Amino acid sequence: MDDYVISVLLFKTSIAMPLANEPIRVSAKNQFFQLYNTNNILFFSWLCCYMAQMNPLVGPKLNQHTILIMAREWGNLIQ
């Protein structure tokens, strides 16, 4: 049954829809709304990526020897 539904959907989108020959009318208000949504989505995607770098949930995994070397080089001796 699922194969039948998929084949009907593929037929409608690939053959029947282009044969309709009706131009898609988009109003100026709709174009502004699409542009506004695109802008918001891109901004919030950038913001999430930027903020994820401020306090990462997953950091580098260092062994104890590496941590002691870093502490010695930076002047923070660990006892």
Coordinates of N, CA, C and O in Angstrom, one line a residue:
M1 N 0.8 -1.2 0.0 CA 0.0 0.0 0.0 C 0.9 1.3 0.0 O 0.6 2.2 -0.7
D2 N 2.0 1.2 0.7 CA 2.8 2.4 0.8 C 3.5 2.7 -0.5 O 3.6 3.9 -0.9
D3 N 3.8 1.6 -1.3 CA 4.5 1.8 -2.6 C 3.5 2.5 -3.5 O 3.9 3.3 -4.4
Y4 N 2.2 2.2 -3.4 CA 1.2 2.8 -4.3 C 1.1 4.3 -4.0 O 1.0 5.1 -4.9
V5 N 1.0 4.6 -2.7 CA 0.9 6.0 -2.3 C 2.1 6.8 -2.8 O 2.0 7.9 -3.3
I6 N 3.3 6.3 -2.7 CA 4.5 7.0 -3.1 C 4.5 7.2 -4.6 O 4.9 8.2 -5.1
S7 N 4.1 6.1 -5.3 CA 4.1 6.3 -6.8 C 3.1 7.3 -7.3 O 3.3 8.0 -8.2
V8 N 1.9 7.4 -6.6 CA 0.9 8.4 -6.9 C 1.4 9.8 -6.7 O 1.3 10.7 -7.5
L9 N 2.1 10.0 -5.5 CA 2.7 11.3 -5.2 C 3.8 11.7 -6.2 O 3.8 12.8 -6.6
L10 N 4.6 10.7 -6.6 CA 5.6 11.0 -7.5 C 5.0 11.4 -8.9 O 5.5 12.3 -9.6
F11 N 4.0 10.7 -9.3 CA 3.3 11.0 -10.5 C 2.7 12.4 -10.5 O 2.9 13.2 -11.4
K12 N 2.1 12.8 -9.4 CA 1.4 14.1 -9.3 C 2.5 15.2 -9.3 O 2.3 16.2 -9.9
T13 N 3.6 15.0 -8.6 CA 4.6 16.1 -8.5 C 5.4 16.2 -9.8 O 5.9 17.3 -10.1
S14 N 5.7 15.1 -10.5 CA 6.6 15.1 -11.6 C 5.9 15.3 -13.0 O 6.4 15.9 -13.9
I15 N 4.6 14.9 -13.1 CA 3.9 14.9 -14.4 C 2.7 15.8 -14.3 O 2.6 16.7 -15.1
A16 N 1.8 15.6 -13.4 CA 0.6 16.3 -13.4 C 0.7 17.8 -13.0 O 0.1 18.6 -13.6
M17 N 1.6 18.1 -12.1 CA 1.7 19.5 -11.7 C 2.3 20.4 -12.8 O 1.7 21.5 -13.0
P18 N 3.3 20.0 -13.5 CA 3.8 20.9 -14.5 C 2.8 21.0 -15.7 O 2.9 22.0 -16.4
L19 N 1.9 20.1 -15.9 CA 1.0 20.2 -17.0 C -0.2 21.1 -16.6 O -0.9 21.5 -17.5
A20 N -0.3 21.6 -15.4 CA -1.3 22.5 -15.0 C -1.2 23.8 -15.7 O -2.2 24.5 -16.0
N21 N 0.0 24.3 -16.0 CA 0.3 25.5 -16.7 C -0.2 26.8 -16.1 O -0.5 27.7 -16.7
E22 N -0.4 26.8 -14.8 CA -0.9 27.9 -14.1 C 0.3 28.6 -13.4 O 1.0 27.9 -12.6
P23 N 0.6 29.9 -13.7 CA 1.7 30.5 -13.0 C 1.4 30.7 -11.5 O 0.2 30.9 -11.1
I24 N 2.4 30.5 -10.7 CA 2.2 30.7 -9.3 C 2.3 32.2 -9.0 O 3.3 32.8 -9.3
R25 N 1.2 32.7 -8.4 CA 1.2 34.1 -8.1 C 1.6 34.3 -6.6 O 1.0 33.7 -5.7
V26 N 2.6 35.1 -6.4 CA 3.1 35.4 -5.1 C 2.9 36.9 -4.9 O 3.4 37.7 -5.6
S27 N 2.2 37.3 -3.8 CA 2.0 38.7 -3.5 C 3.2 39.3 -2.9 O 4.1 38.6 -2.5
A28 N 3.3 40.6 -2.9 CA 4.4 41.3 -2.3 C 4.5 41.1 -0.8 O 5.6 41.0 -0.3
K29 N 3.3 41.0 -0.2 CA 3.3 40.7 1.2 C 3.9 39.3 1.5 O 4.7 39.1 2.5
N30 N 3.6 38.3 0.7 CA 4.1 37.0 0.8 C 5.6 37.0 0.6 O 6.3 36.3 1.3
Q31 N 6.1 37.7 -0.4 CA 7.5 37.8 -0.7 C 8.2 38.4 0.5 O 9.3 37.9 0.9
F32 N 7.7 39.4 1.1 CA 8.3 40.0 2.3 C 8.3 39.0 3.4 O 9.3 38.9 4.1
F33 N 7.2 38.3 3.6 CA 7.2 37.3 4.7 C 8.2 36.2 4.5 O 8.9 35.8 5.5
Q34 N 8.4 35.7 3.3 CA 9.4 34.7 3.0 C 10.8 35.2 3.2 O 11.6 34.5 3.8
L35 N 11.1 36.5 2.8 CA 12.4 37.1 3.0 C 12.6 37.3 4.5 O 13.7 37.0 5.0
Y36 N 11.6 37.7 5.2 CA 11.8 37.9 6.7 C 12.0 36.6 7.4 O 12.9 36.5 8.3
N37 N 11.3 35.6 7.0 CA 11.5 34.2 7.7 C 12.9 33.7 7.3 O 13.6 33.1 8.2
T38 N 13.3 33.9 6.1 CA 14.7 33.4 5.7 C 15.7 34.1 6.5 O 16.7 33.5 7.0
N39 N 15.6 35.4 6.7 CA 16.5 36.2 7.4 C 16.6 35.7 8.9 O 17.7 35.6 9.4
N40 N 15.4 35.5 9.5 CA 15.4 35.1 10.9 C 16.0 33.7 11.0 O 16.7 33.4 12.0
I41 N 15.7 32.8 10.2 CA 16.3 31.4 10.3 C 17.8 31.4 10.2 O 18.5 30.8 11.0
L42 N 18.3 32.2 9.2 CA 19.7 32.3 9.1 C 20.4 33.0 10.3 O 21.5 32.5 10.7
F43 N 19.8 34.0 10.8 CA 20.3 34.7 11.9 C 20.4 33.8 13.1 O 21.4 33.7 13.8
F44 N 19.3 33.1 13.4 CA 19.3 32.3 14.6 C 20.1 31.0 14.4 O 20.7 30.5 15.4
S45 N 20.3 30.6 13.2 CA 21.3 29.5 13.0 C 22.7 30.0 13.3 O 23.5 29.3 14.0
W46 N 23.0 31.2 12.8 CA 24.3 31.7 13.1 C 24.5 32.0 14.6 O 25.5 31.7 15.2
L47 N 23.5 32.5 15.3 CA 23.5 32.8 16.7 C 23.8 31.5 17.5 O 24.6 31.5 18.4
C48 N 23.1 30.4 17.1 CA 23.3 29.2 17.9 C 24.7 28.6 17.7 O 25.3 28.2 18.7
C49 N 25.2 28.7 16.5 CA 26.6 28.3 16.2 C 27.6 29.1 17.0 O 28.6 28.6 17.6
Y50 N 27.3 30.4 17.0 CA 28.2 31.4 17.7 C 28.2 31.1 19.2 O 29.2 31.1 19.9
M51 N 27.0 31.0 19.8 CA 26.9 30.8 21.2 C 27.4 29.5 21.7 O 27.8 29.3 22.8
A52 N 27.3 28.5 20.8 CA 27.8 27.1 21.2 C 29.3 27.1 21.4 O 29.8 26.3 22.1
Q53 N 30.0 28.1 20.8 CA 31.4 28.2 20.9 C 31.8 28.9 22.2 O 33.0 28.7 22.7
M54 N 30.9 29.6 22.8 CA 31.2 30.4 24.1 C 31.4 29.4 25.2 O 32.4 29.6 26.0
N55 N 30.6 28.5 25.4 CA 30.6 27.5 26.5 C 30.3 26.1 25.9 O 29.2 25.6 26.0
P56 N 31.3 25.5 25.3 CA 31.1 24.2 24.6 C 30.7 23.1 25.6 O 31.2 23.1 26.7
L57 N 29.7 22.3 25.1 CA 29.3 21.2 25.9 C 30.3 20.1 25.9 O 30.4 19.3 26.9
V58 N 31.0 20.0 24.8 CA 32.0 18.9 24.7 C 33.4 19.6 24.5 O 33.5 20.4 23.5
G59 N 34.3 19.4 25.3 CA 35.6 19.9 25.2 C 36.6 18.9 24.8 O 36.3 17.7 24.7
P60 N 37.9 19.3 24.7 CA 38.9 18.4 24.3 C 39.2 17.4 25.5 O 39.1 17.8 26.7
K61 N 39.5 16.2 25.2 CA 39.7 15.2 26.2 C 41.3 15.1 26.3 O 42.0 14.6 25.4
L62 N 41.8 15.6 27.5 CA 43.2 15.6 27.7 C 43.5 14.6 28.8 O 42.8 14.5 29.8
N63 N 44.7 13.9 28.7 CA 45.1 13.0 29.7 C 45.8 13.9 30.8 O 46.1 15.0 30.6
Q64 N 46.1 13.2 31.9 CA 46.6 14.0 33.1 C 48.0 14.5 32.8 O 48.4 15.6 33.2
H65 N 48.8 13.8 32.0 CA 50.2 14.3 31.7 C 50.1 15.6 30.9 O 50.9 16.5 31.2
T66 N 49.2 15.6 30.0 CA 49.1 16.9 29.1 C 48.6 18.0 30.0 O 49.1 19.2 29.8
I67 N 47.7 17.8 30.9 CA 47.2 18.9 31.8 C 48.3 19.4 32.7 O 48.4 20.6 32.9
L68 N 49.1 18.5 33.2 CA 50.3 18.9 34.1 C 51.3 19.8 33.3 O 51.8 20.8 33.8
I69 N 51.6 19.4 32.0 CA 52.5 20.1 31.2 C 51.9 21.5 30.9 O 52.6 22.5 31.0
M70 N 50.6 21.6 30.6 CA 50.0 22.9 30.3 C 50.0 23.8 31.5 O 50.3 25.0 31.4
A71 N 49.7 23.2 32.7 CA 49.7 24.0 33.9 C 51.1 24.5 34.2 O 51.3 25.7 34.6
R72 N 52.2 23.7 34.0 CA 53.5 24.1 34.2 C 53.9 25.2 33.3 O 54.5 26.2 33.7
E73 N 53.6 25.1 32.0 CA 54.0 26.1 31.0 C 53.2 27.4 31.3 O 53.8 28.5 31.0
W74 N 52.0 27.4 31.8 CA 51.2 28.6 32.0 C 51.5 29.2 33.4 O 50.9 30.2 33.7
G75 N 52.3 28.6 34.2 CA 52.6 29.1 35.5 C 51.6 28.8 36.6 O 51.6 29.4 37.6
N76 N 50.8 27.8 36.4 CA 49.8 27.3 37.4 C 50.1 25.9 37.8 O 49.6 25.0 37.3
L77 N 51.1 25.8 38.7 CA 51.5 24.5 39.1 C 50.4 23.8 39.9 O 49.8 24.4 40.7
I78 N 50.2 22.5 39.5 CA 49.2 21.7 40.2 C 49.9 20.8 41.1 O 50.8 20.0 40.7
Q79 N 49.5 20.7 42.3 CA 50.2 19.9 43.3 C 49.5 18.5 43.4 O 48.4 18.3 43.4

